[in-house]
């Protein structure tokens, strides 16, 4: 999921890491400091259109390295969330660094997530702009519920429950969609999907250039 955000190291913001509040947190997540930039897959690639495999081995160096790389790739691409299949890896895993509507920054990763949404009779749908790092340069209005809970595990196999409201709830829904082979374009009418793809064709090279420049500035 795409959103432009820059966090100041001195900003007086509340931060939740893996669902828990922390007193201080750097602008660049420690995982990103350790990571390497990977190529972001683009709509039309087969890995984005099929359900990902469940993670069955936890606590491995390979899993930790993948999470680190995903954090840096998300940062370079100005993203708020990134699913593993967006870097070509067929696993149920996503990372996030996303604000909610109350100024709280949410940072973390979630493995094998199960999404819980409010019952149809009590849920509130919000129409808001949504983009995707795998649909570079396009943004469209997508209805999403304003509250979501995602249950899963951290990289060591510990259970996690992550609750999101507002924009962060949108992020959780967007990323879990990815892990089941769906992108936000699938939620659009045929006309709006064509519009989004036209936006992507017009803007993708500029987006790729910005990502490359940001990676170069970071020395990656």
C-alpha positions as YAML, in Angstrom:
chain: A
units: angstrom
residues:
- id: 1
  name: UNK
  ca: [0.00, 0.00, 0.00]
- id: 2
  name: UNK
  ca: [1.33, 3.40, -0.89]
- id: 3
  name: UNK
  ca: [1.32, 6.64, 1.08]
- id: 4
  name: UNK
  ca: [3.89, 9.36, 1.43]
- id: 5
  name: UNK
  ca: [5.06, 9.80, 4.99]
- id: 6
  name: UNK
  ca: [8.24, 11.06, 6.63]
- id: 7
  name: UNK
  ca: [8.67, 10.56, 10.36]
- id: 8
  name: UNK
  ca: [10.80, 13.04, 12.29]
- id: 9
  name: UNK
  ca: [13.07, 11.55, 14.94]
- id: 10
  name: UNK
  ca: [12.10, 14.41, 17.26]
- id: 11
  name: UNK
  ca: [8.40, 14.36, 16.45]
- id: 12
  name: UNK
  ca: [6.04, 14.02, 19.37]
- id: 13
  name: UNK
  ca: [4.10, 11.08, 17.95]
- id: 14
  name: UNK
  ca: [2.73, 8.03, 19.63]
- id: 15
  name: UNK
  ca: [4.10, 4.82, 18.15]
- id: 16
  name: UNK
  ca: [2.97, 1.20, 18.42]
- id: 17
  name: UNK
  ca: [5.45, -1.51, 17.45]
- id: 18
  name: UNK
  ca: [3.93, -4.95, 16.91]
- id: 19
  name: UNK
  ca: [0.79, -3.57, 18.54]
- id: 20
  name: UNK
  ca: [2.51, -2.32, 21.70]
- id: 21
  name: UNK
  ca: [3.15, 1.35, 22.58]
- id: 22
  name: UNK
  ca: [6.76, 2.51, 22.81]
- id: 23
  name: UNK
  ca: [8.21, 5.74, 24.18]
- id: 24
  name: UNK
  ca: [10.59, 6.49, 21.32]
- id: 25
  name: UNK
  ca: [11.20, 5.12, 17.85]
- id: 26
  name: UNK
  ca: [13.46, 6.19, 14.98]
- id: 27
  name: UNK
  ca: [12.21, 7.60, 11.69]
- id: 28
  name: UNK
  ca: [13.73, 4.63, 9.85]
- id: 29
  name: UNK
  ca: [12.76, 1.28, 11.35]
- id: 30
  name: UNK
  ca: [15.74, -0.81, 12.55]
- id: 31
  name: UNK
  ca: [14.74, -3.57, 10.15]
- id: 32
  name: UNK
  ca: [15.15, -1.17, 7.23]
- id: 33
  name: UNK
  ca: [18.61, -0.20, 8.50]
- id: 34
  name: UNK
  ca: [19.65, -3.85, 8.15]
- id: 35
  name: UNK
  ca: [17.86, -4.57, 4.88]
- id: 36
  name: UNK
  ca: [18.57, -4.54, 1.16]
- id: 37
  name: UNK
  ca: [16.28, -3.16, -1.52]
- id: 38
  name: UNK
  ca: [14.37, -5.72, -3.58]
- id: 39
  name: UNK
  ca: [12.48, -5.27, -6.83]
- id: 40
  name: UNK
  ca: [8.74, -4.59, -6.38]
- id: 41
  name: UNK
  ca: [6.51, -6.76, -8.52]
- id: 42
  name: UNK
  ca: [3.98, -5.09, -10.83]
- id: 43
  name: UNK
  ca: [0.34, -5.88, -11.58]
- id: 44
  name: UNK
  ca: [0.13, -8.63, -14.19]
- id: 45
  name: UNK
  ca: [2.87, -10.76, -12.63]
- id: 46
  name: UNK
  ca: [1.60, -14.20, -11.70]
- id: 47
  name: UNK
  ca: [2.86, -14.16, -8.10]
- id: 48
  name: UNK
  ca: [0.41, -11.35, -7.32]
- id: 49
  name: UNK
  ca: [-2.64, -13.23, -8.54]
- id: 50
  name: UNK
  ca: [-2.54, -16.44, -6.49]
- id: 51
  name: UNK
  ca: [-2.79, -17.15, -2.77]
- id: 52
  name: UNK
  ca: [0.53, -17.25, -0.94]
- id: 53
  name: UNK
  ca: [1.77, -20.26, 1.01]
- id: 54
  name: UNK
  ca: [1.60, -20.29, 4.80]
- id: 55
  name: UNK
  ca: [4.86, -19.78, 6.64]
- id: 56
  name: UNK
  ca: [5.73, -23.05, 8.40]
- id: 57
  name: UNK
  ca: [9.25, -22.36, 9.68]
- id: 58
  name: UNK
  ca: [9.76, -19.55, 12.19]
- id: 59
  name: UNK
  ca: [12.87, -18.06, 13.73]
- id: 60
  name: UNK
  ca: [15.08, -18.63, 10.69]
- id: 61
  name: UNK
  ca: [17.76, -16.22, 9.45]
- id: 62
  name: UNK
  ca: [16.11, -16.30, 6.02]
- id: 63
  name: UNK
  ca: [12.77, -15.11, 7.41]
- id: 64
  name: UNK
  ca: [14.43, -12.31, 9.40]
- id: 65
  name: UNK
  ca: [16.39, -11.19, 6.33]
- id: 66
  name: UNK
  ca: [13.24, -11.16, 4.21]
- id: 67
  name: UNK
  ca: [11.47, -8.93, 6.76]
- id: 68
  name: UNK
  ca: [14.46, -6.57, 6.88]
- id: 69
  name: UNK
  ca: [14.54, -6.33, 3.09]
- id: 70
  name: UNK
  ca: [10.80, -5.73, 2.91]
- id: 71
  name: UNK
  ca: [11.04, -2.87, 5.41]
- id: 72
  name: UNK
  ca: [13.74, -1.12, 3.41]
- id: 73
  name: UNK
  ca: [11.98, -1.76, 0.10]
- id: 74
  name: UNK
  ca: [8.76, -0.30, 1.54]
- id: 75
  name: UNK
  ca: [10.65, 2.75, 2.81]
- id: 76
  name: UNK
  ca: [12.39, 3.40, -0.51]
- id: 77
  name: UNK
  ca: [9.05, 3.12, -2.32]
- id: 78
  name: UNK
  ca: [7.31, 5.52, 0.11]
- id: 79
  name: UNK
  ca: [4.94, 2.78, 1.20]
- id: 80
  name: UNK
  ca: [2.78, 2.20, 4.25]
- id: 81
  name: UNK
  ca: [2.63, -1.59, 3.81]
- id: 82
  name: UNK
  ca: [4.22, -4.31, 1.70]
- id: 83
  name: UNK
  ca: [3.30, -7.96, 1.21]
- id: 84
  name: UNK
  ca: [5.87, -10.68, 0.52]
- id: 85
  name: UNK
  ca: [4.53, -11.43, -2.96]
- id: 86
  name: UNK
  ca: [5.22, -7.79, -3.81]
- id: 87
  name: UNK
  ca: [8.91, -8.69, -3.66]
- id: 88
  name: UNK
  ca: [8.30, -11.97, -5.47]
- id: 89
  name: UNK
  ca: [8.18, -14.23, -2.41]
- id: 90
  name: UNK
  ca: [5.25, -16.63, -2.15]
- id: 91
  name: UNK
  ca: [4.67, -16.44, 1.62]
- id: 92
  name: UNK
  ca: [1.89, -15.09, 3.85]
- id: 93
  name: UNK
  ca: [3.75, -12.20, 5.38]
- id: 94
  name: UNK
  ca: [3.47, -8.43, 5.31]
- id: 95
  name: UNK
  ca: [5.22, -5.48, 6.91]
- id: 96
  name: UNK
  ca: [3.79, -2.07, 7.71]
- id: 97
  name: UNK
  ca: [4.77, 1.42, 8.82]
- id: 98
  name: UNK
  ca: [1.49, 3.25, 8.70]
- id: 99
  name: UNK
  ca: [-0.34, 6.07, 10.48]
- id: 100
  name: UNK
  ca: [-3.91, 5.85, 11.64]
- id: 101
  name: UNK
  ca: [-6.39, 8.71, 11.70]
- id: 102
  name: UNK
  ca: [-5.41, 9.69, 15.27]
- id: 103
  name: UNK
  ca: [-1.74, 10.41, 14.62]
- id: 104
  name: UNK
  ca: [-0.51, 7.06, 15.91]
- id: 105
  name: UNK
  ca: [2.25, 5.40, 13.90]
- id: 106
  name: UNK
  ca: [1.97, 1.60, 13.62]
- id: 107
  name: UNK
  ca: [5.10, -0.40, 12.76]
- id: 108
  name: UNK
  ca: [5.58, -4.14, 12.49]
- id: 109
  name: UNK
  ca: [5.18, -7.36, 10.58]
- id: 110
  name: UNK
  ca: [2.55, -10.09, 10.61]
- id: 111
  name: UNK
  ca: [2.77, -13.69, 9.42]
- id: 112
  name: UNK
  ca: [-0.12, -15.95, 8.36]
- id: 113
  name: UNK
  ca: [-2.69, -13.24, 9.15]
- id: 114
  name: UNK
  ca: [-6.39, -13.87, 9.56]
- id: 115
  name: UNK
  ca: [-8.50, -10.74, 9.12]
- id: 116
  name: UNK
  ca: [-11.55, -10.01, 11.24]
- id: 117
  name: UNK
  ca: [-13.96, -7.28, 10.14]
- id: 118
  name: UNK
  ca: [-17.06, -5.93, 11.90]
- id: 119
  name: UNK
  ca: [-20.35, -7.66, 11.18]
- id: 120
  name: UNK
  ca: [-22.10, -6.30, 8.08]
- id: 121
  name: UNK
  ca: [-24.79, -4.69, 10.23]
- id: 122
  name: UNK
  ca: [-22.30, -2.73, 12.33]
- id: 123
  name: UNK
  ca: [-19.45, -1.99, 9.95]
- id: 124
  name: UNK
  ca: [-18.83, 1.50, 8.60]
- id: 125
  name: UNK
  ca: [-17.47, 1.75, 5.08]
- id: 126
  name: UNK
  ca: [-15.27, 4.70, 4.20]
- id: 127
  name: UNK
  ca: [-14.50, 5.78, 0.64]
- id: 128
  name: UNK
  ca: [-10.91, 6.98, 0.51]
- id: 129
  name: UNK
  ca: [-8.00, 7.18, -1.90]
- id: 130
  name: UNK
  ca: [-5.88, 4.05, -2.13]
- id: 131
  name: UNK
  ca: [-2.71, 3.19, -3.99]
- id: 132
  name: UNK
  ca: [-0.42, 0.20, -4.28]
- id: 133
  name: UNK
  ca: [3.32, -0.13, -4.75]
- id: 134
  name: UNK
  ca: [2.60, -2.80, -7.36]
- id: 135
  name: UNK
  ca: [0.39, -0.38, -9.33]
- id: 136
  name: UNK
  ca: [2.94, 2.46, -9.42]
- id: 137
  name: UNK
  ca: [1.53, 5.93, -9.85]
- id: 138
  name: UNK
  ca: [-2.17, 5.08, -9.69]
- id: 139
  name: UNK
  ca: [-4.63, 6.05, -6.95]
- id: 140
  name: UNK
  ca: [-8.34, 5.31, -6.84]
- id: 141
  name: UNK
  ca: [-11.18, 5.59, -4.34]
- id: 142
  name: UNK
  ca: [-11.89, 2.25, -2.65]
- id: 143
  name: UNK
  ca: [-14.49, 1.54, 0.06]
- id: 144
  name: UNK
  ca: [-13.06, -0.17, 3.16]
- id: 145
  name: UNK
  ca: [-14.35, -0.71, 6.66]
- id: 146
  name: UNK
  ca: [-12.88, 1.72, 9.19]
- id: 147
  name: UNK
  ca: [-11.98, -0.99, 11.71]
- id: 148
  name: UNK
  ca: [-10.10, -4.27, 11.31]
- id: 149
  name: UNK
  ca: [-8.32, -6.84, 13.47]
- id: 150
  name: UNK
  ca: [-5.57, -9.06, 12.09]
- id: 151
  name: UNK
  ca: [-4.45, -12.14, 14.01]
- id: 152
  name: UNK
  ca: [-1.22, -13.94, 13.17]
- id: 153
  name: UNK
  ca: [2.35, -14.48, 14.34]
- id: 154
  name: UNK
  ca: [5.67, -12.69, 14.54]
- id: 155
  name: UNK
  ca: [8.86, -14.03, 12.97]
- id: 156
  name: UNK
  ca: [9.58, -16.17, 16.04]
- id: 157
  name: UNK
  ca: [6.14, -17.78, 16.04]
- id: 158
  name: UNK
  ca: [4.66, -15.72, 18.87]
- id: 159
  name: UNK
  ca: [0.95, -14.94, 18.43]
- id: 160
  name: UNK
  ca: [-0.01, -11.36, 17.62]
- id: 161
  name: UNK
  ca: [-3.27, -9.44, 17.49]
- id: 162
  name: UNK
  ca: [-3.08, -6.14, 15.59]
- id: 163
  name: UNK
  ca: [-6.03, -3.76, 15.68]
- id: 164
  name: UNK
  ca: [-6.42, -0.96, 13.17]
- id: 165
  name: UNK
  ca: [-8.75, 1.99, 12.74]
- id: 166
  name: UNK
  ca: [-9.05, 4.50, 9.93]
- id: 167
  name: UNK
  ca: [-6.17, 4.51, 7.46]
- id: 168
  name: UNK
  ca: [-4.34, 1.72, 9.31]
- id: 169
  name: UNK
  ca: [-7.43, -0.49, 9.10]
- id: 170
  name: UNK
  ca: [-7.36, 0.15, 5.34]
- id: 171
  name: UNK
  ca: [-3.71, -0.88, 5.26]
- id: 172
  name: UNK
  ca: [-4.39, -4.16, 7.07]
- id: 173
  name: UNK
  ca: [-7.19, -5.02, 4.65]
- id: 174
  name: UNK
  ca: [-5.08, -4.07, 1.62]
- id: 175
  name: UNK
  ca: [-2.12, -6.23, 2.67]
- id: 176
  name: UNK
  ca: [-4.16, -9.28, 3.63]
- id: 177
  name: UNK
  ca: [-5.85, -9.03, 0.22]
- id: 178
  name: UNK
  ca: [-2.41, -9.34, -1.37]
- id: 179
  name: UNK
  ca: [-1.65, -12.55, 0.48]
- id: 180
  name: UNK
  ca: [-4.76, -14.16, -0.97]
- id: 181
  name: UNK
  ca: [-3.92, -13.12, -4.52]
- id: 182
  name: UNK
  ca: [-5.96, -9.91, -4.78]
- id: 183
  name: UNK
  ca: [-4.98, -6.31, -5.45]
- id: 184
  name: UNK
  ca: [-7.12, -3.25, -4.91]
- id: 185
  name: UNK
  ca: [-7.86, -3.07, -8.64]
- id: 186
  name: UNK
  ca: [-9.96, -6.21, -8.17]
- id: 187
  name: UNK
  ca: [-12.36, -4.16, -6.04]
- id: 188
  name: UNK
  ca: [-12.93, -1.57, -8.78]
- id: 189
  name: UNK
  ca: [-15.43, -1.43, -11.61]
- id: 190
  name: UNK
  ca: [-14.07, -2.31, -15.05]
- id: 191
  name: UNK
  ca: [-14.08, 1.38, -15.97]
- id: 192
  name: UNK
  ca: [-12.18, 2.46, -12.85]
- id: 193
  name: UNK
  ca: [-9.67, -0.38, -13.28]
- id: 194
  name: UNK
  ca: [-8.89, 0.86, -16.79]
- id: 195
  name: UNK
  ca: [-8.48, 4.37, -15.41]
- id: 196
  name: UNK
  ca: [-6.00, 3.13, -12.78]
- id: 197
  name: UNK
  ca: [-3.99, 1.22, -15.38]
- id: 198
  name: UNK
  ca: [-3.84, 4.33, -17.56]
- id: 199
  name: UNK
  ca: [-2.56, 6.32, -14.59]
- id: 200
  name: UNK
  ca: [0.11, 3.68, -14.02]
- id: 201
  name: UNK
  ca: [1.29, 3.77, -17.63]
- id: 202
  name: UNK
  ca: [1.54, 7.56, -17.53]
- id: 203
  name: UNK
  ca: [3.40, 7.78, -14.20]
- id: 204
  name: UNK
  ca: [5.28, 4.54, -13.60]
- id: 205
  name: UNK
  ca: [8.64, 5.72, -14.99]
- id: 206
  name: UNK
  ca: [8.59, 8.77, -12.72]
- id: 207
  name: UNK
  ca: [7.76, 6.54, -9.76]
- id: 208
  name: UNK
  ca: [10.61, 4.15, -10.59]
- id: 209
  name: UNK
  ca: [13.01, 7.10, -10.92]
- id: 210
  name: UNK
  ca: [12.01, 8.44, -7.48]
- id: 211
  name: UNK
  ca: [12.56, 5.03, -5.92]
- id: 212
  name: UNK
  ca: [15.98, 4.68, -7.54]
- id: 213
  name: UNK
  ca: [17.00, 8.15, -6.39]
- id: 214
  name: UNK
  ca: [15.91, 7.47, -2.83]
- id: 215
  name: UNK
  ca: [17.79, 4.16, -2.76]
- id: 216
  name: UNK
  ca: [20.89, 5.94, -4.09]
- id: 217
  name: UNK
  ca: [20.65, 8.62, -1.39]
- id: 218
  name: UNK
  ca: [20.59, 5.85, 1.21]
- id: 219
  name: UNK
  ca: [23.55, 4.17, -0.44]
- id: 220
  name: UNK
  ca: [21.57, 1.02, -1.23]
...
